[in-house]
CSV table of C-alpha atoms in Angstrom, one decimal:
chain,number,residue,atom,x,y,z
J,1,MET,CA,10.5,12.4,-8.8
J,2,VAL,CA,13.7,12.6,-10.8
J,3,PRO,CA,15.0,15.8,-11.8
J,4,GLY,CA,15.1,17.2,-15.4
J,5,LEU,CA,12.0,15.1,-16.2
J,6,ILE,CA,11.9,13.4,-20.0
J,7,ASN,CA,8.1,14.2,-20.7
J,8,ALA,CA,7.3,17.5,-18.4
J,9,ASN,CA,3.8,17.5,-19.2
J,10,PRO,CA,2.3,14.0,-19.8
J,11,VAL,CA,-1.4,13.3,-20.9
J,12,ILE,CA,-3.2,11.9,-17.6
J,13,TYR,CA,-6.5,9.9,-18.0
J,14,GLU,CA,-8.9,9.2,-15.7
J,15,LYS,CA,-8.8,5.7,-14.2
J,16,LYS,CA,-11.6,3.0,-14.9
J,17,GLU,CA,-13.5,2.2,-12.1
J,18,ARG,CA,-12.7,-0.6,-10.2
J,19,ARG,CA,-15.2,-3.8,-10.6
J,20,VAL,CA,-15.9,-6.3,-7.8
J,21,ARG,CA,-15.2,-9.5,-8.6
J,22,SER,CA,-18.0,-12.2,-7.3
J,23,VAL,CA,-16.7,-14.9,-5.1
J,24,ASP,CA,-17.7,-18.1,-6.2
J,25,ASP,CA,-18.2,-21.0,-3.5
J,26,ASN,CA,-15.9,-23.2,-5.1
J,27,GLU,CA,-12.9,-20.5,-5.3
J,28,TYR,CA,-11.4,-21.7,-2.1
J,29,THR,CA,-11.4,-25.5,-3.0
J,30,ALA,CA,-10.2,-25.1,-6.4
J,31,ALA,CA,-7.0,-24.1,-8.0
J,32,GLU,CA,-6.9,-20.1,-8.3
J,33,CYS,CA,-7.2,-19.1,-11.7
J,34,ILE,CA,-5.9,-15.9,-12.5
J,35,ASP,CA,-7.1,-13.6,-15.3
J,36,GLN,CA,-6.8,-10.3,-17.4
J,37,LEU,CA,-8.6,-8.6,-14.8
J,38,GLU,CA,-6.9,-10.1,-11.7
J,39,VAL,CA,-3.4,-9.1,-13.2
J,40,PHE,CA,-4.8,-5.5,-14.1
J,41,ASP,CA,-5.7,-4.8,-10.6
J,42,HIS,CA,-2.2,-5.8,-9.2
J,43,ILE,CA,-0.4,-3.3,-11.8
J,44,ARG,CA,-2.8,-0.6,-12.2
J,45,ASP,CA,-1.7,1.5,-9.2
J,46,ILE,CA,1.8,1.5,-9.4
J,47,LYS,CA,3.5,4.8,-9.8
J,48,ASP,CA,5.6,6.0,-12.2
J,49,PRO,CA,8.9,7.0,-11.6
J,50,GLU,CA,9.0,10.4,-12.9
J,51,HIS,CA,5.5,11.4,-12.0
J,52,PRO,CA,2.9,11.4,-8.9
J,53,TYR,CA,0.6,9.4,-11.3
J,54,SER,CA,-0.1,5.7,-11.7
J,55,LEU,CA,0.6,3.8,-14.8
J,56,GLU,CA,-3.2,3.5,-15.7
J,57,GLU,CA,-3.5,7.3,-15.2
J,58,LEU,CA,-0.5,7.6,-18.0
J,59,LYS,CA,-2.3,5.0,-19.7
J,60,VAL,CA,1.4,3.4,-19.7
J,61,ILE,CA,-0.4,0.0,-19.2
J,62,THR,CA,-4.3,-0.8,-19.8
J,63,GLU,CA,-6.0,-3.8,-19.4
J,64,ASP,CA,-6.4,-4.6,-23.0
J,65,ALA,CA,-2.6,-5.0,-23.0
J,66,ILE,CA,-2.6,-8.0,-20.9
J,67,GLU,CA,-2.9,-11.5,-22.1
J,68,VAL,CA,-3.6,-14.2,-19.4
J,69,ASP,CA,-3.2,-18.2,-20.6
J,70,ASP,CA,-4.1,-19.9,-17.0
J,71,LYS,CA,-3.8,-23.2,-18.2
J,72,LEU,CA,-0.2,-22.5,-19.6
J,73,SER,CA,0.3,-20.4,-16.5
J,74,TYR,CA,1.8,-17.6,-18.6
J,75,VAL,CA,1.0,-14.0,-18.3
J,76,ARG,CA,2.2,-11.2,-20.9
J,77,VAL,CA,2.1,-7.3,-19.8
J,78,THR,CA,2.7,-5.1,-22.9
J,79,PHE,CA,3.6,-1.6,-22.0
J,80,THR,CA,3.5,1.8,-23.6
J,81,PRO,CA,6.0,4.4,-22.5
J,82,THR,CA,4.6,8.0,-22.7
J,83,VAL,CA,7.5,9.0,-24.8
J,84,GLU,CA,9.5,7.1,-27.5
J,85,HIS,CA,12.7,8.2,-25.9
J,86,CYS,CA,11.7,7.4,-22.0
J,87,SER,CA,14.9,6.4,-20.0
J,88,MET,CA,12.2,5.1,-17.3
J,89,ALA,CA,11.3,2.4,-19.6
J,90,THR,CA,13.3,-0.3,-18.0
J,91,VAL,CA,12.7,1.0,-14.2
J,92,ILE,CA,8.9,0.5,-15.4
J,93,GLY,CA,9.5,-2.9,-16.6
J,94,LEU,CA,10.8,-4.1,-13.6
J,95,CYS,CA,8.4,-2.7,-11.8
J,96,LEU,CA,5.7,-4.7,-13.1
J,97,ARG,CA,8.1,-7.7,-13.4
J,98,VAL,CA,8.6,-7.2,-9.3
J,99,LYS,CA,5.0,-6.7,-8.8
J,100,LEU,CA,3.8,-9.6,-10.4
J,101,MET,CA,6.6,-11.9,-9.1
J,102,ARG,CA,5.2,-10.9,-5.5
J,103,SER,CA,1.4,-11.0,-6.7
J,104,LEU,CA,0.9,-14.2,-8.4
J,105,PRO,CA,1.4,-17.7,-7.7
J,106,GLN,CA,5.2,-19.2,-8.8
J,107,ARG,CA,4.0,-21.2,-11.7
J,108,TYR,CA,3.2,-18.3,-13.8
J,109,LYS,CA,5.8,-17.1,-16.4
J,110,VAL,CA,5.7,-13.4,-17.0
J,111,ASP,CA,6.7,-11.6,-20.2
J,112,ILE,CA,6.9,-7.8,-19.9
J,113,LYS,CA,7.3,-6.2,-23.4
J,114,VAL,CA,7.3,-2.5,-24.9
J,115,ALA,CA,4.6,-2.3,-27.0
J,116,PRO,CA,6.0,-2.8,-30.6
J,117,GLY,CA,7.0,1.0,-32.2
J,118,THR,CA,6.5,2.8,-28.9
J,119,HIS,CA,10.2,3.2,-27.7
J,120,ALA,CA,13.5,4.0,-29.5
J,121,THR,CA,15.3,1.0,-27.9
J,122,GLU,CA,12.3,-1.1,-28.0
J,123,ALA,CA,14.2,-4.8,-28.7
J,124,ALA,CA,17.2,-3.7,-26.0
J,125,VAL,CA,14.5,-2.8,-23.2
J,126,ASN,CA,12.5,-6.1,-24.0
J,127,LYS,CA,15.8,-8.3,-24.1
J,128,GLN,CA,16.8,-6.5,-20.2
J,129,LEU,CA,13.3,-7.0,-19.0
J,130,ASN,CA,13.2,-10.8,-19.7
J,131,ASP,CA,16.7,-11.9,-18.8
J,132,LYS,CA,16.3,-13.7,-15.6
J,133,GLU,CA,20.2,-13.1,-14.8
J,134,ARG,CA,19.7,-9.1,-15.7
J,135,VAL,CA,16.7,-8.8,-13.7
J,136,ALA,CA,18.6,-10.4,-10.6
J,137,ALA,CA,21.1,-8.2,-11.0
J,138,ALA,CA,19.3,-5.3,-11.3
J,139,LEU,CA,17.4,-6.7,-8.3
J,140,GLU,CA,20.7,-6.5,-6.1
J,141,ASN,CA,21.3,-2.8,-6.8
J,142,PRO,CA,19.9,-1.0,-3.4
J,143,ASN,CA,19.1,2.3,-5.4
J,144,LEU,CA,17.3,0.3,-7.8
J,145,VAL,CA,15.4,-1.7,-5.4
J,146,ASP,CA,14.2,1.8,-3.6
J,147,MET,CA,13.4,3.1,-6.7
J,148,VAL,CA,11.4,0.3,-8.0
J,149,ASP,CA,9.8,0.0,-3.8
J,150,GLU,CA,8.7,3.2,-4.0
J,151,CYS,CA,7.1,2.9,-7.3
J,152,LEU,CA,5.2,-0.1,-5.7
J,153,ALA,CA,4.0,1.6,-2.3
J,154,PRO,CA,0.6,1.7,-1.7
J,155,THR,CA,-0.9,5.2,-1.5
J,156,TYR,CA,-4.3,6.0,0.4
J,157,ALA,CA,-5.5,9.2,-1.8
């Protein structure tokens, strides 16, 4: 956690119950299709960089804020920072991007966006999160990579 919290008392929401996915007999022979629920399952447990809660518990991400077009190999995740001036918005977006880069097949183009009207520097954050060169540069920073890895580390609670 970071000293001097921006949002010292965030609202905590109950996690949704995990749904069991059925296994189709053709699943192992057909090209793998990705849907909204699968993307949500990949990112729901990412920890917030400032608090000991998941992005789902803070309602930074919701299943409804994920768009998937499997035919076009496109995924968009729209997230909502807990406060308008959240200094961790780019780190949260980077965590989302890295988790999806590690989880989804390479054919997918992933866009990460801040929900419209929810952050003071929304346009700048969106530009930074969707610029390949800026993301690559961020991932060369060992301190930032450590922070991202900490947020992505599994919890066994």
